[in-house]
Structure formats: C-alpha cells, structure tokens
Amino acid sequence: WYDYAFTPTWLMRARIDWLSASFDEYSGSLNNASVGINFQPWRHAGFDLSYQYFSLDVDVEKSGWYGAADLTLQGPYLSFSLNW
C-alpha cells in the first residue's frame, strides 16, 4: 500500500494485496486492489472515495466431491472514517 498526503486534509492512497495458497486438495487465491482519495476536514473524521477490485477463488478437489467458489466485486467505494 502507498499513502501520499498532498496537504493536512487531502490524501491519495493506492493498495494491492495478493494471497494464494494450496494444501492437499484445497487451493485458493485472494486479490484486492484499490486507488482513491481521502478528505479529512475534521481532526478525527473524514471521507474516502476509491475504486475497489476484489476477487476470491476457492477450489476443493477431493475424491468423490468437487466444489468451487468464485467471487469478484469491483466499482466505486465511498466511506466515512473515524480515527484518533
């Protein structure tokens, strides 16, 4: 992840997360990426607007049973944050 504060109230952020694992008959991966801007008009509260991409893929391959789950979410993300 990367954060850069232009001023005390404006912040740009970028983030990439990736995890992949396999164990015996189980395997999966998780991907997350976002880029956005944060505006903090008050000392302990602010707003964040970003574009988010999230992907989850899980597979199970056992003898006699096979299962999988795939999930992808992407789009704009607006949040309100409190901090101290």
PDB file of C-alpha atoms in Angstrom:
ATOM      1  CA  TRP A   1       0.000   0.000   0.000  1.00  0.00           C
ATOM      2  CA  TYR A   2       1.018   3.612  -0.543  1.00  0.00           C
ATOM      3  CA  ASP A   3      -0.329   6.830   1.008  1.00  0.00           C
ATOM      4  CA  TYR A   4       0.688  10.345  -0.003  1.00  0.00           C
ATOM      5  CA  ALA A   5      -0.648  13.460   1.774  1.00  0.00           C
ATOM      6  CA  PHE A   6      -0.857  16.500  -0.506  1.00  0.00           C
ATOM      7  CA  THR A   7      -1.978  18.689   2.399  1.00  0.00           C
ATOM      8  CA  PRO A   8      -3.042  18.004   6.004  1.00  0.00           C
ATOM      9  CA  THR A   9      -6.618  17.378   4.740  1.00  0.00           C
ATOM     10  CA  TRP A  10      -6.076  15.565   1.388  1.00  0.00           C
ATOM     11  CA  LEU A  11      -4.527  12.116   0.974  1.00  0.00           C
ATOM     12  CA  MET A  12      -4.076   9.849  -2.064  1.00  0.00           C
ATOM     13  CA  ARG A  13      -3.894   6.113  -1.473  1.00  0.00           C
ATOM     14  CA  ALA A  14      -3.156   3.006  -3.526  1.00  0.00           C
ATOM     15  CA  ARG A  15      -3.156  -0.602  -2.381  1.00  0.00           C
ATOM     16  CA  ILE A  16      -2.531  -4.065  -3.824  1.00  0.00           C
ATOM     17  CA  ASP A  17      -2.998  -7.297  -1.861  1.00  0.00           C
ATOM     18  CA  TRP A  18      -2.477 -10.825  -3.162  1.00  0.00           C
ATOM     19  CA  LEU A  19      -2.612 -14.179  -1.406  1.00  0.00           C
ATOM     20  CA  SER A  20      -2.532 -17.635  -2.945  1.00  0.00           C
ATOM     21  CA  ALA A  21      -2.298 -20.942  -1.110  1.00  0.00           C
ATOM     22  CA  SER A  22      -2.689 -24.674  -1.705  1.00  0.00           C
ATOM     23  CA  PHE A  23      -2.843 -27.500   0.792  1.00  0.00           C
ATOM     24  CA  ASP A  24      -3.652 -31.075  -0.207  1.00  0.00           C
ATOM     25  CA  GLU A  25      -6.999 -30.889  -2.028  1.00  0.00           C
ATOM     26  CA  TYR A  26      -7.693 -27.249  -1.106  1.00  0.00           C
ATOM     27  CA  SER A  27      -6.495 -24.263  -3.135  1.00  0.00           C
ATOM     28  CA  GLY A  28      -7.445 -20.647  -3.496  1.00  0.00           C
ATOM     29  CA  SER A  29      -6.452 -17.072  -4.101  1.00  0.00           C
ATOM     30  CA  LEU A  30      -7.489 -13.632  -2.939  1.00  0.00           C
ATOM     31  CA  ASN A  31      -6.760 -10.427  -4.890  1.00  0.00           C
ATOM     32  CA  ASN A  32      -7.547  -6.901  -3.768  1.00  0.00           C
ATOM     33  CA  ALA A  33      -6.609  -3.588  -5.388  1.00  0.00           C
ATOM     34  CA  SER A  34      -7.808  -0.041  -4.839  1.00  0.00           C
ATOM     35  CA  VAL A  35      -6.895   3.539  -5.624  1.00  0.00           C
ATOM     36  CA  GLY A  36      -8.569   6.557  -4.072  1.00  0.00           C
ATOM     37  CA  ILE A  37      -8.520   9.871  -2.340  1.00  0.00           C
ATOM     38  CA  ASN A  38      -9.260  10.763   1.272  1.00  0.00           C
ATOM     39  CA  PHE A  39     -10.557  14.126   2.511  1.00  0.00           C
ATOM     40  CA  GLN A  40     -10.346  14.767   6.258  1.00  0.00           C
ATOM     41  CA  PRO A  41     -11.982  18.120   7.054  1.00  0.00           C
ATOM     42  CA  TRP A  42     -12.026  17.421  10.818  1.00  0.00           C
ATOM     43  CA  ARG A  43      -9.225  16.243  13.079  1.00  0.00           C
ATOM     44  CA  HIS A  44     -10.750  12.811  13.788  1.00  0.00           C
ATOM     45  CA  ALA A  45     -13.165  12.250  10.872  1.00  0.00           C
ATOM     46  CA  GLY A  46     -13.006  12.134   7.093  1.00  0.00           C
ATOM     47  CA  PHE A  47     -14.324  10.727   3.828  1.00  0.00           C
ATOM     48  CA  ASP A  48     -12.752   8.299   1.382  1.00  0.00           C
ATOM     49  CA  LEU A  49     -13.674   7.806  -2.288  1.00  0.00           C
ATOM     50  CA  SER A  50     -11.908   4.993  -4.099  1.00  0.00           C
ATOM     51  CA  TYR A  51     -12.234   2.416  -6.845  1.00  0.00           C
ATOM     52  CA  GLN A  52     -12.046  -1.129  -5.481  1.00  0.00           C
ATOM     53  CA  TYR A  53     -11.386  -4.507  -7.133  1.00  0.00           C
ATOM     54  CA  PHE A  54     -11.774  -7.695  -5.079  1.00  0.00           C
ATOM     55  CA  SER A  55     -11.543 -11.292  -6.282  1.00  0.00           C
ATOM     56  CA  LEU A  56     -11.809 -14.572  -4.350  1.00  0.00           C
ATOM     57  CA  ASP A  57     -11.337 -18.033  -5.870  1.00  0.00           C
ATOM     58  CA  VAL A  58     -11.542 -21.244  -3.810  1.00  0.00           C
ATOM     59  CA  ASP A  59     -11.368 -24.831  -5.099  1.00  0.00           C
ATOM     60  CA  VAL A  60     -11.765 -28.210  -3.368  1.00  0.00           C
ATOM     61  CA  GLU A  61     -10.840 -31.377  -5.246  1.00  0.00           C
ATOM     62  CA  LYS A  62     -11.479 -34.441  -3.087  1.00  0.00           C
ATOM     63  CA  SER A  63     -12.150 -37.913  -4.371  1.00  0.00           C
ATOM     64  CA  GLY A  64     -15.892 -38.167  -4.861  1.00  0.00           C
ATOM     65  CA  TRP A  65     -16.516 -34.436  -4.324  1.00  0.00           C
ATOM     66  CA  TYR A  66     -15.560 -31.282  -6.187  1.00  0.00           C
ATOM     67  CA  GLY A  67     -16.504 -27.751  -5.178  1.00  0.00           C
ATOM     68  CA  ALA A  68     -15.542 -24.212  -6.131  1.00  0.00           C
ATOM     69  CA  ALA A  69     -16.446 -20.641  -5.324  1.00  0.00           C
ATOM     70  CA  ASP A  70     -15.593 -17.593  -7.406  1.00  0.00           C
ATOM     71  CA  LEU A  71     -16.461 -14.065  -6.345  1.00  0.00           C
ATOM     72  CA  THR A  72     -15.500 -10.770  -7.986  1.00  0.00           C
ATOM     73  CA  LEU A  73     -16.551  -7.314  -6.835  1.00  0.00           C
ATOM     74  CA  GLN A  74     -15.459  -4.071  -8.457  1.00  0.00           C
ATOM     75  CA  GLY A  75     -16.593  -0.485  -8.522  1.00  0.00           C
ATOM     76  CA  PRO A  76     -16.601   2.799  -6.622  1.00  0.00           C
ATOM     77  CA  TYR A  77     -16.435   2.774  -2.829  1.00  0.00           C
ATOM     78  CA  LEU A  78     -17.409   5.658  -0.535  1.00  0.00           C
ATOM     79  CA  SER A  79     -16.702   5.542   3.194  1.00  0.00           C
ATOM     80  CA  PHE A  80     -16.710   7.712   6.288  1.00  0.00           C
ATOM     81  CA  SER A  81     -13.842   7.171   8.730  1.00  0.00           C
ATOM     82  CA  LEU A  82     -13.254   7.977  12.391  1.00  0.00           C
ATOM     83  CA  ASN A  83      -9.719   7.914  13.784  1.00  0.00           C
ATOM     84  CA  TRP A  84      -7.693   9.051  16.758  1.00  0.00           C
TER      85      TRP A  84
END
